[in-house]
Short mmCIF file of C-alpha atoms in Angstrom, two decimals:
data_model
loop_
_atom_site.label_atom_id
_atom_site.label_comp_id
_atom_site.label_asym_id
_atom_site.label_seq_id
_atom_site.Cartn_x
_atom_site.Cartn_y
_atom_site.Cartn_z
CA UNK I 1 85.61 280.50 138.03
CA UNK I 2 88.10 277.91 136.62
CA UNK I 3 87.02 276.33 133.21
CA UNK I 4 86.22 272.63 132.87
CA UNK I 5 89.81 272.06 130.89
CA UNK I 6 91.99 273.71 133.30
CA UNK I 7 91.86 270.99 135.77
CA UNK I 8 90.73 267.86 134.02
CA UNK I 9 93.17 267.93 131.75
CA UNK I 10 95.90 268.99 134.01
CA UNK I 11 94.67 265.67 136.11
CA UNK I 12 96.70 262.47 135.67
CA UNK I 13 93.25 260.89 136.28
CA UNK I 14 92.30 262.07 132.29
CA UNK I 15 95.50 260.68 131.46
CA UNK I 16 94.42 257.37 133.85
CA UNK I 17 91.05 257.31 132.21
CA UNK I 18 92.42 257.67 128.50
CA UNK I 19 95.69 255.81 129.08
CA UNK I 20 95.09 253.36 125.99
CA UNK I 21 93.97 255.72 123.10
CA UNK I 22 95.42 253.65 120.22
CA UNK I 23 99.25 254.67 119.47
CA UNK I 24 98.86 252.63 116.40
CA UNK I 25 95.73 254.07 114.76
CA UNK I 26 97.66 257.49 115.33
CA UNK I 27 100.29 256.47 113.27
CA UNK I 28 98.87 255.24 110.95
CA UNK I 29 96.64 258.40 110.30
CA UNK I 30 99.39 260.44 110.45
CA UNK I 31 100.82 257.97 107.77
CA UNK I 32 98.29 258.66 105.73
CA UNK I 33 97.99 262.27 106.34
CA UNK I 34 101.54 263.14 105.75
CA UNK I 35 101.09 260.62 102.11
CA UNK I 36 98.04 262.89 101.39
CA UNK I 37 99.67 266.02 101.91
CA UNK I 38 102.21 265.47 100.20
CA UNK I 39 104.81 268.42 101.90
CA UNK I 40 108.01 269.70 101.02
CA UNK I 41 110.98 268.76 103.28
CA UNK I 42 111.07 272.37 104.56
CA UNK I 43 107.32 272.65 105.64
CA UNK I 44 106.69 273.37 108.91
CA UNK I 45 103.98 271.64 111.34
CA UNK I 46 102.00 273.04 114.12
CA UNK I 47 99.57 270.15 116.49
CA UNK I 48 97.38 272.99 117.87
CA UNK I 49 96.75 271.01 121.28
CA UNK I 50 98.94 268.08 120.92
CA UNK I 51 98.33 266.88 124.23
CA UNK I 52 101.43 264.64 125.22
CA UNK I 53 103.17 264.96 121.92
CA UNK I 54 102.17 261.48 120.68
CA UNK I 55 100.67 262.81 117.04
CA UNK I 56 103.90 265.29 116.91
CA UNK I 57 106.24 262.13 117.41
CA UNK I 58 104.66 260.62 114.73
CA UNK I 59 105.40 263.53 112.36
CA UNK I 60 108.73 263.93 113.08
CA UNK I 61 109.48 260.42 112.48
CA UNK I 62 108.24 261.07 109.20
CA UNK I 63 111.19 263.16 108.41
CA UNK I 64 109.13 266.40 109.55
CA UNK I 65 110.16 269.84 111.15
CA UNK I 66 107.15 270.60 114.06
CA UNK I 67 106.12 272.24 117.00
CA UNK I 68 103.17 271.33 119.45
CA UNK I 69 101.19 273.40 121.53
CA UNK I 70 98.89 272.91 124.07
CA UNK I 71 97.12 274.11 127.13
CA UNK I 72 97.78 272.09 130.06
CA UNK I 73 101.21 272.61 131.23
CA UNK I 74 101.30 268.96 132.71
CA UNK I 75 101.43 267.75 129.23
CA UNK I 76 103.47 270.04 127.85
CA UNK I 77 106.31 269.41 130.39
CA UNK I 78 105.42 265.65 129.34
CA UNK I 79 106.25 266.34 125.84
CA UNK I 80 109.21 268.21 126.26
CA UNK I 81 111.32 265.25 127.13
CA UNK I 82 111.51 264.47 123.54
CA UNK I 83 112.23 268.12 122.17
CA UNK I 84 115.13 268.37 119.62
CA UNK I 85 116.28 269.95 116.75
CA UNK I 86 113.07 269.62 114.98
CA UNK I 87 110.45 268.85 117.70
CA UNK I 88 109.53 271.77 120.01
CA UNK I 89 106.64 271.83 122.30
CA UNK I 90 104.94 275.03 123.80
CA UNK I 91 102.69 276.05 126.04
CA UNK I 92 100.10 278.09 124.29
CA UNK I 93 96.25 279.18 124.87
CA UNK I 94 94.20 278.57 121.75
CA UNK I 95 92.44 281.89 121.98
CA UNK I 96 95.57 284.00 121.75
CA UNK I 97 97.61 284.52 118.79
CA UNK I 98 100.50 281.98 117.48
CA UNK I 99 103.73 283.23 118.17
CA UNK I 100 105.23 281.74 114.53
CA UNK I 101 103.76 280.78 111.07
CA UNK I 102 103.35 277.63 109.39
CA UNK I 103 102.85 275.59 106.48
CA UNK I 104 100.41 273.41 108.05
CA UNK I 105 98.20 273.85 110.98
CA UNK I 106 96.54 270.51 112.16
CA UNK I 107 93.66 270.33 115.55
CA UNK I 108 93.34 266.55 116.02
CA UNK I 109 91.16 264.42 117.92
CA UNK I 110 88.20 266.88 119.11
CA UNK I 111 90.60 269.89 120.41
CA UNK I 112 88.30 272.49 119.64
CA UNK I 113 84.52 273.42 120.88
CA UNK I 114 85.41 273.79 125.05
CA UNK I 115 84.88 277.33 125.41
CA UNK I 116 81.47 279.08 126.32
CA UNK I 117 80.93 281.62 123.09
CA UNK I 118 80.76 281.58 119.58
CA UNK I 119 82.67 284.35 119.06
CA UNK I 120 85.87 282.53 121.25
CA UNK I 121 85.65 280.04 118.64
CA UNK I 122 85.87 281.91 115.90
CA UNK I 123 88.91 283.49 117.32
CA UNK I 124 90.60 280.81 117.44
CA UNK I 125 89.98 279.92 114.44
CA UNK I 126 90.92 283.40 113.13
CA UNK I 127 94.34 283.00 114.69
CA UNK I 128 94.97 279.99 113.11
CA UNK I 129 94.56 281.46 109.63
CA UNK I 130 96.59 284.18 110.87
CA UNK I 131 99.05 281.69 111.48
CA UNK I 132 99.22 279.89 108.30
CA UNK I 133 101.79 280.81 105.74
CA UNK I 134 100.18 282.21 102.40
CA UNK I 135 98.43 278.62 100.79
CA UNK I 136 99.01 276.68 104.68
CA UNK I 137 96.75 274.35 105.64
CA UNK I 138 94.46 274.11 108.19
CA UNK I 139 93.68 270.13 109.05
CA UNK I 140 90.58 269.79 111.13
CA UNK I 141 89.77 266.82 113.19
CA UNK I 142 86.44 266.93 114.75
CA UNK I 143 83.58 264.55 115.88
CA UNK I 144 80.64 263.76 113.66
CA UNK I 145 77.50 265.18 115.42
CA UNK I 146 75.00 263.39 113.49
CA UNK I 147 76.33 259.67 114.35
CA UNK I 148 77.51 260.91 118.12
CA UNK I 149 73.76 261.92 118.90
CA UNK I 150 72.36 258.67 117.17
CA UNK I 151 74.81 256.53 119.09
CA UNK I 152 74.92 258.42 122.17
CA UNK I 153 75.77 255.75 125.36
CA UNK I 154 74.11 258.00 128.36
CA UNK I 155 75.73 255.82 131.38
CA UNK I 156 78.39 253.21 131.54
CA UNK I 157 81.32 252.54 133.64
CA UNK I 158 85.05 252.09 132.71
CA UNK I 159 87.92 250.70 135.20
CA UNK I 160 91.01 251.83 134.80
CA UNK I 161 94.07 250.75 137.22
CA UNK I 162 91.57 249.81 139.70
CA UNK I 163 89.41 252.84 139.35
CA UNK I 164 85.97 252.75 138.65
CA UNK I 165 85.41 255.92 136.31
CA UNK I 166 81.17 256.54 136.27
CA UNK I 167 80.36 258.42 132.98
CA UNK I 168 77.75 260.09 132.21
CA UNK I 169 76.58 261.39 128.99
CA UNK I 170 74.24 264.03 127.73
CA UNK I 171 73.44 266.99 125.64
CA UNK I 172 72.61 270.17 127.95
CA UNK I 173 72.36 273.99 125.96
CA UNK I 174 73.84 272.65 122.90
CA UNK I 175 77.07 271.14 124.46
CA UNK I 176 78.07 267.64 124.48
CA UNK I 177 78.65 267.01 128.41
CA UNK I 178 80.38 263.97 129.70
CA UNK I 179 80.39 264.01 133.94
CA UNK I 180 83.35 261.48 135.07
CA UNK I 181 82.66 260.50 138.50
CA UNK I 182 84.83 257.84 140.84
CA UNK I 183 86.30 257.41 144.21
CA UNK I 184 90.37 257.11 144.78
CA UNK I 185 92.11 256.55 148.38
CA UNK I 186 89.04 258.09 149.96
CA UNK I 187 88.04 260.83 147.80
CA UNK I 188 85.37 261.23 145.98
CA UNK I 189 85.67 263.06 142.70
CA UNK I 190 83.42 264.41 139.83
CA UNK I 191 84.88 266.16 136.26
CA UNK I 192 82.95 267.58 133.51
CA UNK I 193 83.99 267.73 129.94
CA UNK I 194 82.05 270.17 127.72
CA UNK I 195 82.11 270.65 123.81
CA UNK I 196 79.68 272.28 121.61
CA UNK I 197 77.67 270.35 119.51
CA UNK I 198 78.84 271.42 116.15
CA UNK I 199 77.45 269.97 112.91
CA UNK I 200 79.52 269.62 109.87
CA UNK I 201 77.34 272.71 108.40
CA UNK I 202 78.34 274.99 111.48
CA UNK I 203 81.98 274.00 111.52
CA UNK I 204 81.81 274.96 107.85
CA UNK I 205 80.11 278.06 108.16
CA UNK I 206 82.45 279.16 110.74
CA UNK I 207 86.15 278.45 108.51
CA UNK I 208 84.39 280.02 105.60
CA UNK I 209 83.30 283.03 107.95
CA UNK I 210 87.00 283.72 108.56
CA UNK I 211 88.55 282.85 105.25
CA UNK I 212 89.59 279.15 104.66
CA UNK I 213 88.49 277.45 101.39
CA UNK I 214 87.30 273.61 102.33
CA UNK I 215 89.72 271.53 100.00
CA UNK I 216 88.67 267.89 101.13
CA UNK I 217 86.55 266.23 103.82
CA UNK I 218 87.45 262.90 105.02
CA UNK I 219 85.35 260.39 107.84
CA UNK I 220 87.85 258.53 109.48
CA UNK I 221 91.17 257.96 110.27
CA UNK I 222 91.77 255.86 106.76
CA UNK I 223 90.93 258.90 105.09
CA UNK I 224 87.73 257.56 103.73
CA UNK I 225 85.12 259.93 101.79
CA UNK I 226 82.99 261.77 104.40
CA UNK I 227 79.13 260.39 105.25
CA UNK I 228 77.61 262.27 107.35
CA UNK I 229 75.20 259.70 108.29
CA UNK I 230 77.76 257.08 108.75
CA UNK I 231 81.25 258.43 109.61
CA UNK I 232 82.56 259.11 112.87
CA UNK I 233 84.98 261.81 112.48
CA UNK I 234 84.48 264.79 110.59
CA UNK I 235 88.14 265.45 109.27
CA UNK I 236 88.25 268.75 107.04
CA UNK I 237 91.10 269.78 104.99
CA UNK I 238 91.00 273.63 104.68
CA UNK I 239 93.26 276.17 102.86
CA UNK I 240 94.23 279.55 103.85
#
């Protein structure tokens, strides 16, 4: 049986649905990111699941060698248009090990938590120490359980380019579910989105289980202090 990810985000009707995710709030993390990191000219930069590239663009505007990696092939083959010199994309399953090393390591924007187990997640994660160079640095980009179950909107409907998208929210067996349902030139169809509902204390748990060292922890994209009753990203800065 097919995983939730392998077709949704393989779909242009995820790309449809998420078509105005804000370009300009991306840059300007990355902005203040790159300004936090501080990197030498020669670092390199890995987006573990870089989607369409748009976070990758950013970096390499900033003067920035990187590579992005991701999944769904669709998007990959998106990104690629803008490969060069400095800006590779590959295909690449998170669960398997990275074909190079890097200076910095960065999973943006909820990219982690779809698969079934535990111990898949900590694989992952293990690989991406593995494929950090001695001191790299893993940057973590996660929701903030605590505020998403205290805010959680169960129902509501979006339209999108003259689609109605019916979404449905819940937590079922410790996963954050999200059921996108809508009709389109006579078919009906219904996608799922799944990730596990990971506090800030298991997300912790699991880099120090496989040998990062938390450095910072930041709640939003401004790179404000985290509060974990307040912020709505849980952005961890973790060295190898």
């Amino acid at each position: 049986m097919s995983m939730w990810y392998e077709s949704w985000f393989d779909s242009p009707f995820y790309h449809q649905l998420y078509k105005d995710r804000d370009n300009v709030e991306a840059a300007r993390f990355i902005t203040n990111l790159v300004e936090y990191l501080n990197p030498l000219d020669t670092a390199r930069f890995l987006d573990l699941a870089c989607g369409k590239g748009r976070h990758c663009l950013q970096l390499y505007k900033l003067g920035l060698q990187v590579d992005g990696a991701d999944y769904s092939e669709n998007s990959i083959n998106y990104a690629s248009q803008f490969r060069n010199e400095n800006l590779h994309f590959y295909k690449h399953d998170m669960r398997d090990a990275l074909p190079n090393t890097y200076n910095y390591i960065l999973n943006l924007f909820t990219s982690f938590g779809y698969f079934e187990t535990r111990e898949e997640h900590l694989q992952t994660l293990k690989h991406i120490h593995n494929g950090l160079e001695p001191d790299g640095i893993f940057v973590f980009d996660f929701l903030n359980l605590t505020v998403v179950k205290n805010n959680l909107v169960a129902n509501e409907t979006v339209l999108k380019d003259g689609v109605n998208f019916a979404i449905n929210r819940a937590i079922v067996n410790n996963q954050i579910t999200k059921t996108i349902s809508f009709e389109n030139e006579g078919g009906e169809y219904v996608f799922k989105e799944k990730v596990m509902a990971l506090s800030a204390t298991d997300l912790l748990g699991m880099m120090e289980q496989v040998g990062f060292t938390l450095k910072d922890s930041f709640g939003n994209y401004s790179l404000q202090k985290f509060d974990e009753q307040q912020s709505k990203r849980l952005i961890l800065i973790l060295k190898k």
